[in-house]
Amino acid sequence: MKVSVKNNLFLAVCICFLGCSPSTNKKSESSEQKAYQGPIIDMHLHALEENELSPEPMAMCTPLSTIVQHFDPQNDFGDVFWGKAANPDCENPYWSPVTYEEYVERLSNQVEKYKITAITSGSLPATKKLMGHFPDQFIRGIQFRINRDNIPVDSLQSLVETEGLKVLGEISNQYGGIAPNDPKMFPYYALAEEMDVPVLLHMGSGLPGTPLFLNPEYQVAHSNPLLLEEVLKSYPKMRISIAHYGEPFIDELIAMMYHYPQIYVDLGGIQWCYPREYFYQSHLKKLVDAGFGKRIMFGSDMIIWPELIEESIAIINDADFLTYEQKADIFYNNAARFLRLPKD
Ligand SMILES: [Zn+2]
């Protein structure tokens, strides 16, 4: 997801387990219904500076795909979208905090309630400030885009060495029309591989209508995981997670995860972008059924609505085709393995 500013407003199965014996079914039912209780790693949490918050509360309705259900191109899409953010249609919208203190307090409530460790990405000042509030819980990443941010490779190297940068990402090149296999990215991939720093690469949807108002250069086609093939052949030792899992290119993702077993994905907020049944049946269940439950990581894509973390957690916990163990993998175990967190 992408954060932006306009007019001073901040934006931003029942599983039947075919083939199981009746006794196995009975055992599975109880574990499926149970909500995961352990610690959570959020691979996708954005850090903001105070001036990125809207002075007026902004609404968020989920699922995001239904916010603007139809659009007449004679109108201005930005006017339509921001109008919904000011006057939401849904019954219980989330409202953004208007001060940094409120933002931190509401975020802190989520972090404590759900025992969250988070990869936080944003500008260098934004991540530094937020890390100061959550020194033991957050892991420092960097929001990074070729051209816009102009951070040379050697600068990133020194940030890793001296500023506690642990993750290269979220890399948001897609918003600038730069493909995952753009040669300009190769020196950065080489650095990540050489320094063994994990890469989080945005591949997937932004806000609805993104190319119409926020980022004209955004290209949907760059979500396609097949675009990573050349990159993975060139940098086979690189740890990489596809942020937003290249949605909705699920079949392409499955083909890539099958052939390149080093690929991890994070859910990146897509769980609240679409109606639940579609997300479950067409995305999450397909990935798990295909055998990739050990490489799916939780990600809220929290930007300015802290309680979206809670909704994101509930959506995974409510997926009754997941066992408790599969939920534990998605919420914690897979990310701990990907990040090579020290074992307690
Ligand atoms: Zn993203």
Tab-separated table of C-alpha atoms and ligand atoms in Angstrom:
chain	number	residue	atom	x	y	z
A	1	MET	CA	0.000	0.000	0.000
A	2	LYS	CA	1.088	3.505	-0.574
A	3	VAL	CA	0.959	6.603	1.505
A	4	SER	CA	0.273	9.962	0.000
A	5	VAL	CA	-0.744	13.514	0.786
A	6	LYS	CA	-3.329	15.659	-0.921
A	7	ASN	CA	-4.762	18.989	0.177
A	8	ASN	CA	-3.068	18.557	3.488
A	9	LEU	CA	-4.905	15.286	4.013
A	10	PHE	CA	-2.772	12.302	4.726
A	11	LEU	CA	-3.395	9.160	3.226
A	12	ALA	CA	-2.660	6.890	2.750
A	13	VAL	CA	-14.962	-23.278	5.038
A	14	CYS	CA	-15.717	-24.977	6.589
A	15	ILE	CA	-12.885	-27.265	5.673
A	16	CYS	CA	-13.947	-30.721	5.127
A	17	PHE	CA	-10.444	-32.116	4.712
A	18	LEU	CA	-11.470	-34.432	1.950
A	19	GLY	CA	-10.136	-37.837	2.512
A	20	CYS	CA	-9.645	-37.408	6.231
A	21	SER	CA	-11.053	-40.042	8.518
A	22	PRO	CA	-14.007	-39.038	10.740
A	23	SER	CA	-11.798	-39.102	13.828
A	24	THR	CA	-9.247	-36.777	12.193
A	25	ASN	CA	-12.049	-34.421	11.225
A	26	LYS	CA	-13.240	-34.203	14.780
A	27	LYS	CA	-9.775	-33.426	16.076
A	28	SER	CA	-9.179	-30.802	13.397
A	29	GLU	CA	-12.405	-28.947	14.058
A	30	SER	CA	-11.427	-27.929	17.562
A	31	SER	CA	-7.980	-26.667	16.560
A	32	GLU	CA	-9.337	-24.811	13.520
A	33	GLN	CA	-11.753	-22.756	15.562
A	34	LYS	CA	-9.214	-21.688	18.123
A	35	ALA	CA	-7.795	-18.202	17.777
A	36	TYR	CA	-4.028	-18.015	17.811
A	37	GLN	CA	-2.812	-16.727	21.168
A	38	GLY	CA	0.958	-16.404	20.793
A	39	PRO	CA	3.252	-13.571	19.775
A	40	ILE	CA	2.887	-12.094	16.303
A	41	ILE	CA	5.398	-10.782	13.781
A	42	ASP	CA	3.956	-8.089	11.548
A	43	MET	CA	6.133	-7.969	8.437
A	44	HIS	CA	4.470	-4.865	7.064
A	45	LEU	CA	3.956	-1.846	9.288
A	46	HIS	CA	4.567	1.666	8.007
A	47	ALA	CA	6.180	4.389	10.086
A	48	LEU	CA	4.990	7.959	9.712
A	49	GLU	CA	6.224	11.356	10.677
A	50	GLU	CA	3.911	13.775	12.397
A	51	ASN	CA	3.438	15.897	9.273
A	52	GLU	CA	2.220	12.856	7.361
A	53	LEU	CA	-0.842	12.561	9.554
A	54	SER	CA	-3.976	14.303	8.400
A	55	PRO	CA	-5.070	17.168	10.653
A	56	GLU	CA	-8.624	15.993	10.045
A	57	PRO	CA	-9.558	12.409	10.841
A	58	MET	CA	-9.699	10.264	7.737
A	59	ALA	CA	-11.962	7.267	7.402
A	60	MET	CA	-11.133	3.813	6.175
A	61	CYS	CA	-13.812	1.309	5.254
A	62	THR	CA	-13.015	-2.315	4.620
A	63	PRO	CA	-12.937	-4.154	2.337
A	64	LEU	CA	-11.093	-1.563	0.312
A	65	SER	CA	-12.181	-2.966	-3.046
A	66	THR	CA	-15.751	-1.860	-2.375
A	67	ILE	CA	-15.033	1.764	-1.443
A	68	VAL	CA	-15.594	3.069	-4.972
A	69	GLN	CA	-17.861	0.519	-6.593
A	70	HIS	CA	-18.267	2.338	-9.869
A	71	PHE	CA	-16.786	5.429	-11.428
A	72	ASP	CA	-17.726	7.732	-14.286
A	73	PRO	CA	-14.481	8.976	-15.893
A	74	GLN	CA	-16.063	12.353	-16.488
A	75	ASN	CA	-15.436	12.928	-12.795
A	76	ASP	CA	-12.143	13.316	-10.974
A	77	PHE	CA	-11.271	10.066	-9.266
A	78	GLY	CA	-9.318	11.825	-6.530
A	79	ASP	CA	-12.371	13.907	-5.619
A	80	VAL	CA	-14.461	10.751	-5.434
A	81	PHE	CA	-11.922	8.838	-3.351
A	82	TRP	CA	-11.104	11.624	-0.898
A	83	GLY	CA	-14.797	12.316	-0.590
A	84	LYS	CA	-15.255	8.763	0.681
A	85	ALA	CA	-12.382	9.271	3.135
A	86	ALA	CA	-14.121	12.322	4.567
A	87	ASN	CA	-17.672	10.936	4.429
A	88	PRO	CA	-17.496	7.148	4.538
A	89	ASP	CA	-20.359	4.959	3.426
A	90	CYS	CA	-19.733	2.107	5.823
A	91	GLU	CA	-21.254	1.737	9.268
A	92	ASN	CA	-18.124	1.441	11.366
A	93	PRO	CA	-15.200	3.132	9.663
A	94	TYR	CA	-11.771	3.382	11.181
A	95	TRP	CA	-10.766	6.987	11.842
A	96	SER	CA	-7.164	8.078	11.654
A	97	PRO	CA	-5.397	9.704	14.602
A	98	VAL	CA	-4.780	13.423	14.214
A	99	THR	CA	-1.745	13.789	16.453
A	100	TYR	CA	1.465	11.817	16.657
A	101	GLU	CA	0.765	11.097	20.317
A	102	GLU	CA	-2.602	9.555	19.469
A	103	TYR	CA	-1.029	7.551	16.648
A	104	VAL	CA	1.613	6.116	18.977
A	105	GLU	CA	-0.868	5.440	21.761
A	106	ARG	CA	-3.298	3.564	19.543
A	107	LEU	CA	-0.450	1.667	17.909
A	108	SER	CA	0.955	0.824	21.319
A	109	ASN	CA	-2.401	-0.620	22.380
A	110	GLN	CA	-2.296	-2.976	19.412
A	111	VAL	CA	1.338	-3.912	19.965
A	112	GLU	CA	0.739	-4.790	23.608
A	113	LYS	CA	-2.577	-6.547	23.121
A	114	TYR	CA	-1.247	-8.823	20.411
A	115	LYS	CA	2.399	-9.138	21.514
A	116	ILE	CA	3.608	-7.748	18.211
A	117	THR	CA	7.093	-7.535	16.786
A	118	ALA	CA	7.023	-5.479	13.598
A	119	ILE	CA	9.191	-4.659	10.652
A	120	THR	CA	8.644	-0.959	10.322
A	121	SER	CA	9.420	0.861	7.106
A	122	GLY	CA	9.257	4.518	6.229
A	123	SER	CA	11.608	7.439	5.761
A	124	LEU	CA	14.777	7.378	7.839
A	125	PRO	CA	13.506	10.017	10.317
A	126	ALA	CA	10.106	8.313	10.588
A	127	THR	CA	11.543	4.896	11.372
A	128	LYS	CA	14.090	6.350	13.784
A	129	LYS	CA	11.378	8.163	15.718
A	130	LEU	CA	9.009	5.215	15.832
A	131	MET	CA	11.813	2.859	16.824
A	132	GLY	CA	12.352	5.158	19.793
A	133	HIS	CA	8.830	4.347	20.981
A	134	PHE	CA	9.129	0.615	20.360
A	135	PRO	CA	12.834	-0.167	20.768
A	136	ASP	CA	12.282	-3.757	21.844
A	137	GLN	CA	9.367	-4.583	19.595
A	138	PHE	CA	10.200	-3.075	16.207
A	139	ILE	CA	12.820	-3.987	13.614
A	140	ARG	CA	14.030	-1.206	11.375
A	141	GLY	CA	13.414	-1.270	7.655
A	142	ILE	CA	13.373	1.546	5.113
A	143	GLN	CA	10.773	2.619	2.574
A	144	PHE	CA	12.763	2.894	-0.577
A	145	ARG	CA	12.067	3.757	-4.202
A	146	ILE	CA	14.561	4.151	-7.030
A	147	ASN	CA	14.515	7.664	-8.533
A	148	ARG	CA	12.342	9.207	-5.813
A	149	ASP	CA	14.624	8.465	-2.868
A	150	ASN	CA	17.920	8.382	-4.662
A	151	ILE	CA	19.723	6.418	-1.994
A	152	PRO	CA	22.984	5.105	-3.425
A	153	VAL	CA	23.987	1.534	-2.779
A	154	ASP	CA	26.914	2.476	-0.561
A	155	SER	CA	24.650	4.685	1.574
A	156	LEU	CA	22.365	1.749	2.185
A	157	GLN	CA	25.368	-0.329	3.106
A	158	SER	CA	26.438	2.173	5.752
A	159	LEU	CA	22.866	2.383	7.065
A	160	VAL	CA	22.974	-1.349	7.610
A	161	GLU	CA	26.364	-1.142	9.258
A	162	THR	CA	25.792	1.898	11.454
A	163	GLU	CA	22.076	2.688	11.780
A	164	GLY	CA	20.606	-0.654	12.642
A	165	LEU	CA	18.852	-1.122	9.333
A	166	LYS	CA	17.894	-4.786	9.320
A	167	VAL	CA	15.659	-5.065	6.284
A	168	LEU	CA	15.775	-3.548	2.807
A	169	GLY	CA	12.185	-2.590	2.307
A	170	GLU	CA	9.490	-2.073	1.733
A	171	ILE	CA	10.832	-1.312	-1.739
A	172	SER	CA	8.011	0.530	-3.479
A	173	ASN	CA	9.325	0.833	-7.020
A	174	GLN	CA	6.022	-0.308	-8.487
A	175	TYR	CA	4.531	3.096	-7.713
A	176	GLY	CA	7.206	4.681	-9.881
A	177	GLY	CA	6.699	2.338	-12.806
A	178	ILE	CA	9.921	0.442	-12.116
A	179	ALA	CA	9.710	-3.299	-12.586
A	180	PRO	CA	11.203	-5.846	-10.176
A	181	ASN	CA	13.645	-6.872	-12.901
A	182	ASP	CA	14.724	-3.350	-13.820
A	183	PRO	CA	18.530	-3.401	-14.128
A	184	LYS	CA	18.714	-0.317	-11.905
A	185	MET	CA	17.722	-2.540	-9.008
A	186	PHE	CA	20.415	-5.137	-9.541
A	187	PRO	CA	23.152	-3.379	-7.513
A	188	TYR	CA	20.704	-3.202	-4.601
A	189	TYR	CA	19.861	-6.864	-4.888
A	190	ALA	CA	23.600	-7.602	-5.013
A	191	LEU	CA	24.075	-5.617	-1.805
A	192	ALA	CA	21.220	-7.444	-0.096
A	193	GLU	CA	22.672	-10.767	-1.107
A	194	GLU	CA	26.198	-9.851	-0.082
A	195	MET	CA	25.170	-8.429	3.295
A	196	ASP	CA	22.489	-11.064	3.844
A	197	VAL	CA	19.838	-8.396	4.437
A	198	PRO	CA	16.294	-9.531	3.656
A	199	VAL	CA	14.466	-7.731	0.848
A	200	LEU	CA	10.777	-6.834	1.092
A	201	LEU	CA	9.553	-5.975	-2.383
A	202	HIS	CA	6.157	-4.419	-3.002
A	203	MET	CA	4.351	-6.397	-5.676
A	204	GLY	CA	0.608	-6.058	-5.611
A	205	SER	CA	-2.225	-3.595	-5.342
A	206	GLY	CA	-2.160	-0.102	-3.973
A	207	LEU	CA	-5.209	1.967	-3.202
A	208	PRO	CA	-8.088	1.486	-5.638
A	209	GLY	CA	-7.603	3.696	-8.679
A	210	THR	CA	-3.948	4.409	-7.843
A	211	PRO	CA	-2.900	5.228	-11.448
A	212	LEU	CA	-5.836	7.631	-11.770
A	213	PHE	CA	-4.846	9.981	-8.999
A	214	LEU	CA	-1.889	9.135	-6.812
A	215	ASN	CA	0.756	7.492	-8.933
A	216	PRO	CA	0.214	7.704	-12.698
A	217	GLU	CA	3.335	5.610	-13.243
A	218	TYR	CA	2.064	2.680	-11.167
A	219	GLN	CA	1.804	-0.446	-13.320
A	220	VAL	CA	-0.467	-3.346	-12.449
A	221	ALA	CA	1.642	-5.674	-14.594
A	222	HIS	CA	4.575	-5.222	-12.205
A	223	SER	CA	2.680	-7.212	-9.581
A	224	ASN	CA	3.314	-10.358	-11.574
A	225	PRO	CA	5.698	-12.682	-9.681
A	226	LEU	CA	7.033	-14.067	-12.983
A	227	LEU	CA	8.987	-10.817	-13.250
A	228	LEU	CA	11.231	-12.066	-10.448
A	229	GLU	CA	12.633	-15.015	-12.344
A	230	GLU	CA	15.690	-13.277	-13.764
A	231	VAL	CA	16.336	-11.632	-10.381
A	232	LEU	CA	16.273	-14.933	-8.536
A	233	LYS	CA	18.574	-16.576	-11.054
A	234	SER	CA	21.020	-13.691	-10.705
A	235	TYR	CA	20.897	-13.489	-6.899
A	236	PRO	CA	20.132	-16.999	-5.702
A	237	LYS	CA	21.341	-16.383	-2.147
A	238	MET	CA	19.144	-13.330	-1.601
A	239	ARG	CA	16.419	-13.592	1.011
A	240	ILE	CA	13.281	-12.080	-0.506
A	241	SER	CA	9.699	-11.646	0.552
A	242	ILE	CA	7.055	-10.493	-1.885
A	243	ALA	CA	5.112	-7.874	0.029
A	244	HIS	CA	1.407	-8.209	-0.905
A	245	TYR	CA	2.297	-11.614	-2.439
A	246	GLY	CA	2.000	-10.400	-6.007
A	247	GLU	CA	-1.763	-10.460	-5.739
A	248	PRO	CA	-3.921	-11.202	-7.578
A	249	PHE	CA	-1.495	-13.259	-9.680
A	250	ILE	CA	-1.908	-16.324	-7.499
A	251	ASP	CA	-1.235	-18.990	-10.097
A	252	GLU	CA	1.941	-17.223	-11.192
A	253	LEU	CA	2.950	-16.922	-7.544
A	254	ILE	CA	2.371	-20.617	-6.975
A	255	ALA	CA	4.531	-21.436	-9.985
A	256	MET	CA	7.298	-19.227	-8.648
A	257	MET	CA	7.088	-20.507	-5.060
A	258	TYR	CA	7.237	-24.041	-6.381
A	259	HIS	CA	10.348	-23.473	-8.458
A	260	TYR	CA	12.073	-20.990	-6.179
A	261	PRO	CA	11.577	-22.322	-2.677
A	262	GLN	CA	13.456	-19.399	-1.155
A	263	ILE	CA	10.507	-17.070	-1.901
A	264	TYR	CA	8.474	-15.944	1.080
A	265	VAL	CA	5.401	-13.699	0.918
A	266	ASP	CA	3.686	-11.376	3.316
A	267	LEU	CA	-0.041	-10.760	3.291
A	268	GLY	CA	0.532	-7.011	3.281
A	269	GLY	CA	-2.973	-5.904	4.137
A	270	ILE	CA	-4.567	-7.644	1.176
A	271	GLN	CA	-6.702	-9.488	3.725
A	272	TRP	CA	-8.697	-6.283	4.234
A	273	CYS	CA	-8.587	-5.153	0.606
A	274	TYR	CA	-11.070	-7.725	-0.634
A	275	PRO	CA	-14.220	-9.312	0.796
A	276	ARG	CA	-13.190	-12.140	3.095
A	277	GLU	CA	-14.561	-15.065	1.124
A	278	TYR	CA	-12.718	-13.995	-1.995
A	279	PHE	CA	-9.460	-13.524	-0.050
A	280	TYR	CA	-9.893	-16.885	1.644
A	281	GLN	CA	-10.933	-18.969	-1.325
A	282	SER	CA	-9.013	-17.369	-4.166
A	283	HIS	CA	-5.828	-16.390	-2.370
A	284	LEU	CA	-5.007	-17.734	1.086
A	285	LYS	CA	-6.575	-21.172	0.797
A	286	LYS	CA	-5.075	-21.685	-2.647
A	287	LEU	CA	-1.588	-20.912	-1.340
A	288	VAL	CA	-2.001	-23.186	1.656
A	289	ASP	CA	-3.568	-25.958	-0.423
A	290	ALA	CA	-0.676	-25.691	-2.861
A	291	GLY	CA	1.678	-26.510	-0.011
A	292	PHE	CA	3.165	-23.133	0.856
A	293	GLY	CA	1.859	-22.623	4.390
A	294	LYS	CA	5.432	-22.449	5.672
A	295	ARG	CA	6.258	-19.385	3.606
A	296	ILE	CA	3.261	-17.099	4.197
A	297	MET	CA	3.860	-14.317	6.714
A	298	PHE	CA	1.419	-12.000	8.429
A	299	GLY	CA	1.463	-8.345	7.407
A	300	SER	CA	-1.068	-5.704	8.409
A	301	ASP	CA	0.045	-2.863	6.108
A	302	MET	CA	-0.875	-0.528	8.951
A	303	ILE	CA	-0.425	3.032	7.814
A	304	ILE	CA	-2.580	5.460	9.778
A	305	TRP	CA	-5.328	3.257	11.170
A	306	PRO	CA	-3.790	1.203	13.998
A	307	GLU	CA	-6.900	-0.899	14.568
A	308	LEU	CA	-6.502	-2.383	11.098
A	309	ILE	CA	-3.925	-4.604	12.800
A	310	GLU	CA	-6.676	-6.085	14.928
A	311	GLU	CA	-8.918	-6.651	11.932
A	312	SER	CA	-6.039	-8.215	10.011
A	313	ILE	CA	-5.410	-10.644	12.860
A	314	ALA	CA	-9.099	-11.511	13.120
A	315	ILE	CA	-9.337	-12.285	9.412
A	316	ILE	CA	-6.591	-14.898	9.703
A	317	ASN	CA	-7.984	-16.295	12.939
A	318	ASP	CA	-11.448	-16.584	11.374
A	319	ALA	CA	-10.136	-18.629	8.445
A	320	ASP	CA	-11.603	-21.939	9.538
A	321	PHE	CA	-9.666	-23.915	6.936
A	322	LEU	CA	-6.473	-23.147	8.872
A	323	THR	CA	-5.340	-25.315	11.746
A	324	TYR	CA	-3.955	-23.690	14.866
A	325	GLU	CA	-0.490	-24.740	13.757
A	326	GLN	CA	-0.943	-23.134	10.353
A	327	LYS	CA	-2.073	-19.920	12.010
A	328	ALA	CA	1.001	-20.022	14.264
A	329	ASP	CA	3.180	-20.406	11.172
A	330	ILE	CA	1.580	-17.424	9.439
A	331	PHE	CA	1.551	-15.219	12.530
A	332	TYR	CA	5.026	-16.036	13.812
A	333	ASN	CA	7.051	-19.099	12.870
A	334	ASN	CA	7.543	-18.366	9.182
A	335	ALA	CA	8.711	-14.802	9.730
A	336	ALA	CA	11.017	-15.832	12.574
A	337	ARG	CA	12.642	-18.339	10.214
A	338	PHE	CA	12.814	-15.880	7.286
A	339	LEU	CA	14.335	-13.153	9.473
A	340	ARG	CA	16.609	-15.642	11.229
A	341	LEU	CA	15.519	-14.318	14.595
A	342	PRO	CA	17.492	-15.808	17.448
A	343	LYS	CA	15.652	-18.592	19.217
A	344	ASP	CA	14.836	-17.920	22.869
B	1	ZN	ZN	3.276	-2.090	-0.213
